[in-house]
Tab-separated table of C-alpha atoms and ligand atoms in Angstrom:
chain	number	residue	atom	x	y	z
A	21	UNK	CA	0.000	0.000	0.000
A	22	UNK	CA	1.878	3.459	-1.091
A	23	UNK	CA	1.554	6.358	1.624
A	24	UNK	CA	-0.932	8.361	-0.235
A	25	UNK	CA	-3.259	5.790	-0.058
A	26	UNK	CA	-2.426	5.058	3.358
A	27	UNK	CA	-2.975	8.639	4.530
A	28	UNK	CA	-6.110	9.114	2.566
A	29	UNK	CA	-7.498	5.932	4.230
A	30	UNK	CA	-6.566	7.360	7.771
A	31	UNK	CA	-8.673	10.342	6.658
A	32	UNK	CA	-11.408	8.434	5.785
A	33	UNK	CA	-11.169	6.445	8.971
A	34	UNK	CA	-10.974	9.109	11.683
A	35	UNK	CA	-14.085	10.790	9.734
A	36	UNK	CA	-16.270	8.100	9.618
A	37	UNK	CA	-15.632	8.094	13.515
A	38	UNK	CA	-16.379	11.267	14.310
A	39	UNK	CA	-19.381	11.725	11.207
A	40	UNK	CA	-18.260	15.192	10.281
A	41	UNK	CA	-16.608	16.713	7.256
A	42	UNK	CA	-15.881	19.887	9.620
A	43	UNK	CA	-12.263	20.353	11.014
A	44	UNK	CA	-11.717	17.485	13.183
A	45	UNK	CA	-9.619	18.255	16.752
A	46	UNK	CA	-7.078	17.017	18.694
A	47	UNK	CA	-9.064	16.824	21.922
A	48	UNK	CA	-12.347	18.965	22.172
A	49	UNK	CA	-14.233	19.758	25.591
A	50	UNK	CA	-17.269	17.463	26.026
A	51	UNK	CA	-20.030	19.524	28.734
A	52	UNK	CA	-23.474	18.490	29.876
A	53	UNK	CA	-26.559	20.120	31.565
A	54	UNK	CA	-24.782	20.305	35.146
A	55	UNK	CA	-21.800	21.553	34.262
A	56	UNK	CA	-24.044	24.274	33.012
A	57	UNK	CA	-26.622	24.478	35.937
A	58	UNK	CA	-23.336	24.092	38.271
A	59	UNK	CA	-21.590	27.551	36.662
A	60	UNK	CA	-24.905	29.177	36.838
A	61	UNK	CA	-25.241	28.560	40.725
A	62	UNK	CA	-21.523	30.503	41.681
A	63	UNK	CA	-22.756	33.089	39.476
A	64	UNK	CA	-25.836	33.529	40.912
A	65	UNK	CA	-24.862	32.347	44.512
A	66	UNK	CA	-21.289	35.496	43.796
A	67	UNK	CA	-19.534	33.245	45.192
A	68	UNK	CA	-16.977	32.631	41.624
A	69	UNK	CA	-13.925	33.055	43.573
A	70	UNK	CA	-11.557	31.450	46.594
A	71	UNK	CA	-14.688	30.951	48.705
A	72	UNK	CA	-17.454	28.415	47.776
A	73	UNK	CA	-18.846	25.241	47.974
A	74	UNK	CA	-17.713	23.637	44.804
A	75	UNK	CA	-13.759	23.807	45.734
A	76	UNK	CA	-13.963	21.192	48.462
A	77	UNK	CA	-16.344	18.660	46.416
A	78	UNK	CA	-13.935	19.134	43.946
A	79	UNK	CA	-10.999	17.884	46.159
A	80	UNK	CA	-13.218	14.972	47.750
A	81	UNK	CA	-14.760	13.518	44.897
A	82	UNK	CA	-10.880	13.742	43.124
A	83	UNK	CA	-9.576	11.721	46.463
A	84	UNK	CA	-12.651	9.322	46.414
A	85	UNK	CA	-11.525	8.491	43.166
A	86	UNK	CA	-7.923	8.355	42.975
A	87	UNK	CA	-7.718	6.988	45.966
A	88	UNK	CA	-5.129	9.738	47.109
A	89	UNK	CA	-4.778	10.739	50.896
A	90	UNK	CA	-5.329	14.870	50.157
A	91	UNK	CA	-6.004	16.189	46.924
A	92	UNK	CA	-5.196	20.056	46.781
A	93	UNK	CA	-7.141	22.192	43.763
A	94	UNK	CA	-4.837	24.852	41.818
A	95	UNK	CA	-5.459	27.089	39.208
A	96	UNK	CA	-3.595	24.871	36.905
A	97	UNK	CA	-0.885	21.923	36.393
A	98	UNK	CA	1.658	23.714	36.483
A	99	UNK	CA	1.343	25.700	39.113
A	100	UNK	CA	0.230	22.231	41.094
A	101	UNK	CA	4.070	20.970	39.971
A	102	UNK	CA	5.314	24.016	41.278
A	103	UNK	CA	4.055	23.691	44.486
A	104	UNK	CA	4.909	19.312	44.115
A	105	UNK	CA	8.107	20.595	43.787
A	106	UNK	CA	7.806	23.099	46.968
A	107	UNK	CA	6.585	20.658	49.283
A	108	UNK	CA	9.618	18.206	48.278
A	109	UNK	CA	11.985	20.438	49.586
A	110	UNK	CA	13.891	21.149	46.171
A	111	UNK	CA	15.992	24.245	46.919
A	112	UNK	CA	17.838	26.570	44.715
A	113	UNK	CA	20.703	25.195	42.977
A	114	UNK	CA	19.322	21.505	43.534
A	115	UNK	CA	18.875	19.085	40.327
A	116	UNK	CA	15.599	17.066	39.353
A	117	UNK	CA	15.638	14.021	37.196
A	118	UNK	CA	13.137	13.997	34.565
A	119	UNK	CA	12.745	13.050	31.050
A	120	UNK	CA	13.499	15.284	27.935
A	121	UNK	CA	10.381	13.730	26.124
A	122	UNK	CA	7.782	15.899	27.738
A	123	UNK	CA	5.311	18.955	27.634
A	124	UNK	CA	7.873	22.505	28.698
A	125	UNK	CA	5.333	22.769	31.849
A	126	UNK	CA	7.558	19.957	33.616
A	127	UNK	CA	10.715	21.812	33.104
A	128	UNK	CA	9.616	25.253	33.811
A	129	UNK	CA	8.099	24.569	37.711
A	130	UNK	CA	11.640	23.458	37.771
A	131	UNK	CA	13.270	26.501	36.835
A	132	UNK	CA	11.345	28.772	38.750
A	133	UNK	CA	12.090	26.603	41.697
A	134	UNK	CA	15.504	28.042	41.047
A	135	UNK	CA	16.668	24.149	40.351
A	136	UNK	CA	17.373	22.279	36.749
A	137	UNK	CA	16.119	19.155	35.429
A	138	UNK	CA	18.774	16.590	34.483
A	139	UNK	CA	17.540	14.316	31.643
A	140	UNK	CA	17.240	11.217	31.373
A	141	UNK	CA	15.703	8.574	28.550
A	142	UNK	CA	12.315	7.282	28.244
A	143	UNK	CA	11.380	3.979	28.315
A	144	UNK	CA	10.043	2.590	24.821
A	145	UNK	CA	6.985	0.959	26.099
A	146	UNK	CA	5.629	3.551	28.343
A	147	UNK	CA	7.254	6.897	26.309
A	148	UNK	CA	8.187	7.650	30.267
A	149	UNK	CA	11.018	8.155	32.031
A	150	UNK	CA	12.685	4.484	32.191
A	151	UNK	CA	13.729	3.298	35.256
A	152	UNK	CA	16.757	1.400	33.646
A	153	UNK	CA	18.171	4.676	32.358
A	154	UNK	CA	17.728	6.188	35.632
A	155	UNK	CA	19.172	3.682	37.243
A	156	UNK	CA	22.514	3.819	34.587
A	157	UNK	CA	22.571	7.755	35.234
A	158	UNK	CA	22.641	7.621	38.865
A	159	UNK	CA	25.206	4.946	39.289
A	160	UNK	CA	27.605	6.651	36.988
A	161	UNK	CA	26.946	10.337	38.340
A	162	UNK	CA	25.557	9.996	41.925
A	163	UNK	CA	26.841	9.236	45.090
A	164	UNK	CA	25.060	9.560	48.554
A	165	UNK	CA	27.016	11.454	51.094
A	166	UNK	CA	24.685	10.247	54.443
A	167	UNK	CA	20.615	11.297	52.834
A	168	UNK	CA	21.521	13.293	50.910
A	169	UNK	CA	22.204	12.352	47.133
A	170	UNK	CA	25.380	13.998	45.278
A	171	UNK	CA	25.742	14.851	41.963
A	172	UNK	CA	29.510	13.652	41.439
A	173	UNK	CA	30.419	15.844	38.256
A	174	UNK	CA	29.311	19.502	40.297
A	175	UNK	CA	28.573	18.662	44.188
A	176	UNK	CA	24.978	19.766	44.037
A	177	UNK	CA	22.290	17.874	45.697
A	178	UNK	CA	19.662	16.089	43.586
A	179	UNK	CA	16.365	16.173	45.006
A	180	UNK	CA	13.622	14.754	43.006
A	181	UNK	CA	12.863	12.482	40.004
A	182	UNK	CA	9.588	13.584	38.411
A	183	UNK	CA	8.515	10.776	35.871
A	184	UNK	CA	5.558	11.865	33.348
A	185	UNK	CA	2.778	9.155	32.431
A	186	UNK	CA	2.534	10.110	28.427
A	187	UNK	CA	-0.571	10.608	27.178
A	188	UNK	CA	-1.858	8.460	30.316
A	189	UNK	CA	0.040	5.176	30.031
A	190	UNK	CA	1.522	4.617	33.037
A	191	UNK	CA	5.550	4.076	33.711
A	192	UNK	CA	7.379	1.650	35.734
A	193	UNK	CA	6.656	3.052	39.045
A	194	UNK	CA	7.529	0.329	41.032
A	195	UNK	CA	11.075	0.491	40.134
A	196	UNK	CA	11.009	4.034	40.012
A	197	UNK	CA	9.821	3.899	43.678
A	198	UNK	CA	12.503	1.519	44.606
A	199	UNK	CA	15.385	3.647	42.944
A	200	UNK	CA	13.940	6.848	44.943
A	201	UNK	CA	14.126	5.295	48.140
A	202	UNK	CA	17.514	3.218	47.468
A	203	UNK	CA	18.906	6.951	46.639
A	204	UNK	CA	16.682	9.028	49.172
A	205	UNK	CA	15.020	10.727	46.161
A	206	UNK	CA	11.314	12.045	46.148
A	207	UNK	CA	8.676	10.311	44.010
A	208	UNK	CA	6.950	13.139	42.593
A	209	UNK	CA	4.967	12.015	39.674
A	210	UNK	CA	3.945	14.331	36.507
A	211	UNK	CA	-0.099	12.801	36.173
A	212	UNK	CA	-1.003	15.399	34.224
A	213	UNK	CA	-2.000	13.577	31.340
A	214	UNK	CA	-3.348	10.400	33.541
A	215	UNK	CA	-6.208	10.966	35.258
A	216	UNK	CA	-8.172	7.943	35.252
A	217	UNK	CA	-4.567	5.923	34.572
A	218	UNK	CA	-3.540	2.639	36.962
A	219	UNK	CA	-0.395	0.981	37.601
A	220	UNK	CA	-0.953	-2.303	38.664
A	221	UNK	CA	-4.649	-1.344	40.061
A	222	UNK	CA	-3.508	1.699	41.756
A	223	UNK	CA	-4.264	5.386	40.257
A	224	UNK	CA	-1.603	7.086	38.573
A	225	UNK	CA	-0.240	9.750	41.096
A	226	UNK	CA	-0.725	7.936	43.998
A	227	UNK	CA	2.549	5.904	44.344
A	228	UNK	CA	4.777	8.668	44.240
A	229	UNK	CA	5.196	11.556	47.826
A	230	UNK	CA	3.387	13.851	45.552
A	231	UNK	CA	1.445	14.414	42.154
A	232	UNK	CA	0.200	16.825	39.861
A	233	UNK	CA	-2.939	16.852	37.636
A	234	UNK	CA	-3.829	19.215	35.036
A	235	UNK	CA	-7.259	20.392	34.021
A	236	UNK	CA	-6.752	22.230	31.059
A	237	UNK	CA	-8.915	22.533	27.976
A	238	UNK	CA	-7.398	19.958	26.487
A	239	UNK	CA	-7.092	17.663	28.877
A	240	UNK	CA	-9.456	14.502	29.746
A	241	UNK	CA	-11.878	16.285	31.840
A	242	UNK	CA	-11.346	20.354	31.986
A	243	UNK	CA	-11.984	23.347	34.526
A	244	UNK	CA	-11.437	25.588	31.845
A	245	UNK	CA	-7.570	25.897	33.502
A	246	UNK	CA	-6.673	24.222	36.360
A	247	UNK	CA	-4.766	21.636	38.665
A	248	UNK	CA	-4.675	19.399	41.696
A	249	UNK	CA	-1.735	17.984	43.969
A	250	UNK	CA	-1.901	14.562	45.343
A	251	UNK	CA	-0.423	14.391	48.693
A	252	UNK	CA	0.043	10.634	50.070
A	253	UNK	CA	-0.331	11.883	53.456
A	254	UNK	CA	-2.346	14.436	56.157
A	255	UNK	CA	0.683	16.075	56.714
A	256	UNK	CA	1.479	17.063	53.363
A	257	UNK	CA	-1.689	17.684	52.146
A	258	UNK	CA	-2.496	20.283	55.451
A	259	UNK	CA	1.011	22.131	54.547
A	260	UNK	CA	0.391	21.921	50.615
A	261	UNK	CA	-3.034	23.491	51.512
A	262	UNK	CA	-1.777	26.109	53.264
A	263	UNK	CA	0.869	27.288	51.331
A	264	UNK	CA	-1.763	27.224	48.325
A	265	UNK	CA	-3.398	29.986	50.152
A	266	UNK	CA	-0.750	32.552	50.762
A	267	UNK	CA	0.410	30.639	53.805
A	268	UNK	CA	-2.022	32.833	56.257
A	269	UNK	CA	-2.252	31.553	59.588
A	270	UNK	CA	-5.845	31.265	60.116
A	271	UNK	CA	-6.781	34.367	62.959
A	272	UNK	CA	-10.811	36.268	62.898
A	273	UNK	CA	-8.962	39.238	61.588
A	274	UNK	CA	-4.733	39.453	61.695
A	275	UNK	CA	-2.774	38.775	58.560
A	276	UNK	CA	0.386	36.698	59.768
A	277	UNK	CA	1.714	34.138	56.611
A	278	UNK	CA	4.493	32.079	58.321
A	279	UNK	CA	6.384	30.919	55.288
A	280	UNK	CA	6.594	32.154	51.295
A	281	UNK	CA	3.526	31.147	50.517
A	282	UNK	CA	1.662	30.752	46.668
A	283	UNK	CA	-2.074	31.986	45.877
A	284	UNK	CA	-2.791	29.090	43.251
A	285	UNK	CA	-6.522	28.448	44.976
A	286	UNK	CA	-8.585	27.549	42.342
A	287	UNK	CA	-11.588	29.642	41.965
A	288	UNK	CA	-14.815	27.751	42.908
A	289	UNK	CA	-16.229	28.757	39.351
A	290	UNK	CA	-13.365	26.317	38.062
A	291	UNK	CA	-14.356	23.895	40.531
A	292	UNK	CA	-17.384	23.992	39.470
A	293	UNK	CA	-16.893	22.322	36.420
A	294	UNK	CA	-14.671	20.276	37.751
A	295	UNK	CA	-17.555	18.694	39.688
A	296	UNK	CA	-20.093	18.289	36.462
A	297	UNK	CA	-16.991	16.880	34.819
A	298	UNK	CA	-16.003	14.341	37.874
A	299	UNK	CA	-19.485	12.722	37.256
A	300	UNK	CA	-18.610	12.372	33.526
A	301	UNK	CA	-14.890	11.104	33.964
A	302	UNK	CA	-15.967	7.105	33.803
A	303	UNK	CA	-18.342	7.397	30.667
A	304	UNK	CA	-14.818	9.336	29.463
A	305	UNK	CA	-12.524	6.487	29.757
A	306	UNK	CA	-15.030	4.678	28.389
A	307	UNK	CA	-15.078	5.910	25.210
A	308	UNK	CA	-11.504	6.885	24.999
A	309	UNK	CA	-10.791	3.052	25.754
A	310	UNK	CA	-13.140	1.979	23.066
A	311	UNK	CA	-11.805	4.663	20.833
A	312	UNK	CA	-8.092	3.315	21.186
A	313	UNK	CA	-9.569	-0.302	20.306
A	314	UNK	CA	-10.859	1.198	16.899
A	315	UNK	CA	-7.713	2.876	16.062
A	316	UNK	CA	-5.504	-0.380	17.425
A	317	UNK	CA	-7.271	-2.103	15.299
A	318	UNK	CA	-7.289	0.119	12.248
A	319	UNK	CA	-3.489	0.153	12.327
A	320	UNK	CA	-2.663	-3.743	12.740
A	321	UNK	CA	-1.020	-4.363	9.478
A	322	UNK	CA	-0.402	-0.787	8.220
A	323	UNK	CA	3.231	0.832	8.145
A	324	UNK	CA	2.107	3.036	11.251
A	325	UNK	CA	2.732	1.262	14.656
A	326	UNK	CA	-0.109	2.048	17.644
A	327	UNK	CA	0.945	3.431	21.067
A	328	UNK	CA	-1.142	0.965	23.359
A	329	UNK	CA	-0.875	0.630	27.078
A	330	UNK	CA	1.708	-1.253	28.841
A	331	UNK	CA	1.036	-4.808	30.333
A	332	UNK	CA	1.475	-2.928	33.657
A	333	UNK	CA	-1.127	-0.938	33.824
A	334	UNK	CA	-4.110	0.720	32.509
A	335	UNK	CA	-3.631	3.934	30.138
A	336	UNK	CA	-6.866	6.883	30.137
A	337	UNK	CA	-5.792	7.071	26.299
A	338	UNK	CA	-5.357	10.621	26.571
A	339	UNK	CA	-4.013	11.439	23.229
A	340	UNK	CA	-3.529	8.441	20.646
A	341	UNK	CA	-0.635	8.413	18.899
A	342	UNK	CA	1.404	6.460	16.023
A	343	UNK	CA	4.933	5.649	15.475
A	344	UNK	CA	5.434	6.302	11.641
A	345	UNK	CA	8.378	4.393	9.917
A	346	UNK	CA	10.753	7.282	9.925
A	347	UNK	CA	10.615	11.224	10.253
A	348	UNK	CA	10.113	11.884	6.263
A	349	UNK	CA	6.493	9.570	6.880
A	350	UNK	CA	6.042	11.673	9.916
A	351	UNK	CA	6.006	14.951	8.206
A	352	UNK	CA	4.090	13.749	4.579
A	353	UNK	CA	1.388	12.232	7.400
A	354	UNK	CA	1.260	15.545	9.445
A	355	UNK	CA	0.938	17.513	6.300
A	356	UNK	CA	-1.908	15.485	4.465
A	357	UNK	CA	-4.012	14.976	7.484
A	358	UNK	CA	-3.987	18.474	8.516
A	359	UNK	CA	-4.581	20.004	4.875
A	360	UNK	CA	-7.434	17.438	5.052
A	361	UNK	CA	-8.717	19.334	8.248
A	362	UNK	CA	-7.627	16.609	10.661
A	363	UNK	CA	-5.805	17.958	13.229
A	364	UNK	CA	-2.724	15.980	13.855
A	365	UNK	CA	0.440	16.953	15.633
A	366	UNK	CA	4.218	15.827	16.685
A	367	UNK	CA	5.034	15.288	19.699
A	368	UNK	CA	7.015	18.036	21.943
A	369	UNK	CA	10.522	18.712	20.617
A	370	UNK	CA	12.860	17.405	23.813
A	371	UNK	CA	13.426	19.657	26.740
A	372	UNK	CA	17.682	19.848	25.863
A	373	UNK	CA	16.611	21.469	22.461
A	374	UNK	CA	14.579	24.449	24.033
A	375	UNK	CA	17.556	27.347	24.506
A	376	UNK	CA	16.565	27.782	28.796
A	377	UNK	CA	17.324	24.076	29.123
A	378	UNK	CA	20.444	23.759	26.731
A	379	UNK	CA	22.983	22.935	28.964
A	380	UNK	CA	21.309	20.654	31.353
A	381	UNK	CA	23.330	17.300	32.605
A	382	UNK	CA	21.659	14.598	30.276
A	383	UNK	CA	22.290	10.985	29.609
A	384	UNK	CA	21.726	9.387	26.426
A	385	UNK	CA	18.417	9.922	24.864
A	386	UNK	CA	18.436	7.412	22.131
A	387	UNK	CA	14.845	6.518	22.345
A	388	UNK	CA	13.407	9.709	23.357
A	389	UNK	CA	15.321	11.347	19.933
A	390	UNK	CA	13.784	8.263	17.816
A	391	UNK	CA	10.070	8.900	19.685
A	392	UNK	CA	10.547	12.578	19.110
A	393	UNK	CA	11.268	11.910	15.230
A	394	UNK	CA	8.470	9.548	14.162
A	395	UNK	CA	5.483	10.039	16.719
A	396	UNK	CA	2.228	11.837	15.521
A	397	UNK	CA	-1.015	12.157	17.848
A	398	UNK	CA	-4.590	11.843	16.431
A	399	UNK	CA	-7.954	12.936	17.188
A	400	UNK	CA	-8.537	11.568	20.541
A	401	UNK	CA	-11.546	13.300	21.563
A	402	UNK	CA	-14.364	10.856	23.371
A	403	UNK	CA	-17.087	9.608	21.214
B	22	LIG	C1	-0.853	19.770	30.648
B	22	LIG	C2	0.416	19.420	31.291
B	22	LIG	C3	0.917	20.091	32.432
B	22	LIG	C4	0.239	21.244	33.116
B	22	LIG	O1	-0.426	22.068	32.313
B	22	LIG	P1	-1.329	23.323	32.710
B	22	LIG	O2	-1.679	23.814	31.354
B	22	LIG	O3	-0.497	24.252	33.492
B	22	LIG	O4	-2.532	22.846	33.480
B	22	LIG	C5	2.081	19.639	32.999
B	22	LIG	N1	2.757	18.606	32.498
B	22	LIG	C6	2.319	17.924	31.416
B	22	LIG	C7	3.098	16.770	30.947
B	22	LIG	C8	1.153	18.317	30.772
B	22	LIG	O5	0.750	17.648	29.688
């Protein structure tokens, strides 16, 4: 089968899915009557902003079902990283391990931190950070000096590994938690992309100290923008509260704030939707899950390879992607398919090509640079 006729077919395909001959997204919003009649109540109740009802279901029904001891609403994922990275105790100067194959958002709660990300390779059947590579970077670069864990080439201390699930399959966590505690690193996991993701049964973000999700537009359910940090204990979920919300010590009318605090509260007309979209999250997966069976299905036997889920765990299919035979058949299949009004894209170009994280410490990124040149994502929203 040549590649025109290939492409043409995948045209075909992903319209007959989604029965439209309009322009065809990555990942659209899907809202219902309460997310509606839920929006309408802050407005009409004023209460839109840091005070309201809807913030706190938000946070239960996200720990009812991710299992998670705290859950922590922010205005986005980022800022829910940043403050991940906060509560680990990563100081200026310190290093992170993460992977280069990953969305800038990672990389930047890093920086303003004051700390850099060191990167290391991704793991080909999870396109997350692989715990083999980790393990290969810290042996030749790290030493521990008592707790604390030396980087050997510059003396500085590094503090956290931050794996990322890609588009919600879920990486080796298991040996990534074993390699954390063997080198008295913190687990802080990237779930941004993985809500409704499992490793081995348990919910992505939930393994690691500390996790971020993301609620942006584009992700599986949406606040409009907006974030949450998993906490795996009171302790850190009280403090990660609090410094949330300006660190103010709670008095009827004094303002004392006993440490630099942030003001990422998310508003409760966020939260709002939030809630309408908590209720939808299952029928979600659902569909994304039955989606990824089409599209495994459609590729069997073509010159495209599917991304599916490891045999570890369950992926939320975020974003579907393909592994085209080499970059040339990435970039003919990302120009006909968007010309044809299907909205296609590449993955992110790696973290050490971006000029403010040039001259990061990296190992070798063999597979990430390989991912990076033949991966495309396809419409992925649920249906
Ligand atoms: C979406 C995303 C974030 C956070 O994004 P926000 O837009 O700030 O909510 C962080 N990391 C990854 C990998 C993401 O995909």
């Amino acid at each position: 089968m040549s590649h025109a006729t290939s492409q043409q077919q995948l045209s075909e395909f992903v319209r007959s899915i989604y029965q439209t001959n309009d322009f065809i997204p990555l990942h659209a919003p899907t809202f219902g009557e309460l997310e509606k009649s839920n929006v309408l109540d802050t407005i009409e109740s004023t209460f839109v902003s840091s005070v309201g009802k809807f913030v706190d279901e938000f946070e239960q029904r996200m720990q009812a079902f991710t299992g998670a001891t705290r859950a922590i609403a922010t205005v986005n994922g980022t800022a829910a990283l940043h403050t991940a990275l906060y509560m680990a105790g990563v100081e200026r100067g310190d290093f992170v391990i993460t992977q280069a194959l990953t969305f800038v958002a990672t990389c930047n709660a890093m920086y303003h931190m004051g700390a850099e990300p060191i990167f290391v390779d991704v793991a080909p059947s999870t396109l997350g950070l692989c715990p083999k590579a980790l393990e290969a970077y810290l042996s030749e670069h790290a030493r521990l000096d008592g707790e604390r864990c030396v980087h050997k080439d510059t003396g500085r201390t590094i503090r956290a590994v931050v794996p990322m699930h890609t588009f919600g399959h879920p990486v080796h966590l298991n040996e990534m938690k074993q390699l954390c505690d063997k080198w008295h690193l913190v687990l802080i996991e990237d779930a941004a992309e993985s809500l409704g993701s499992y490793y081995q049964g348990q919910h992505t973000g939930t393994i690691g100290q500390l996790a971020a999700l993301s609620f942006n537009g584009n992700k599986i359910i949406t606040t409009g923008g907006g974030g949450m940090v998993l906490c795996a204990n009171e302790e850190l979920g009280k403090r990660t509260k609090h410094v949330t919300t300006t660190a103010k010590v709670p008095h009827p009318y004094e303002f004392y704030h006993d440490e630099p605090g942030f003001n990422y509260r998310l508003p409760n007309l966020n939260a709002a939707l939030g809630c309408a979209q908590m209720q939808q999250l299952p029928k979600f997966l659902e569909q994304k899950r039955q989606l990824a069976a089409r599209y495994r299905e459609f590729f069997a036997g073509t010159a495209f390879t599917f991304v599916d889920e490891p045999a570890h765990g369950q992926s939320n299919f975020w974003l579907n992607a393909i592994l085209c035979e080499d970059k040339q058949a990435r970039n003919e299949l990302l120009e006909s398919q968007n010309a044809a009004g299907i909205m296609c894209r590449p993955i992110w170009q790696l973290m050490h090509r971006l000029p403010m994280f040039a001259q990061c410490p990296r190992g070798p990124l063999t597979v990430s640079e390989d991912i990076e040149a033949r991966l495309v994502n396809i419409p992925s929203s649920p249906i």
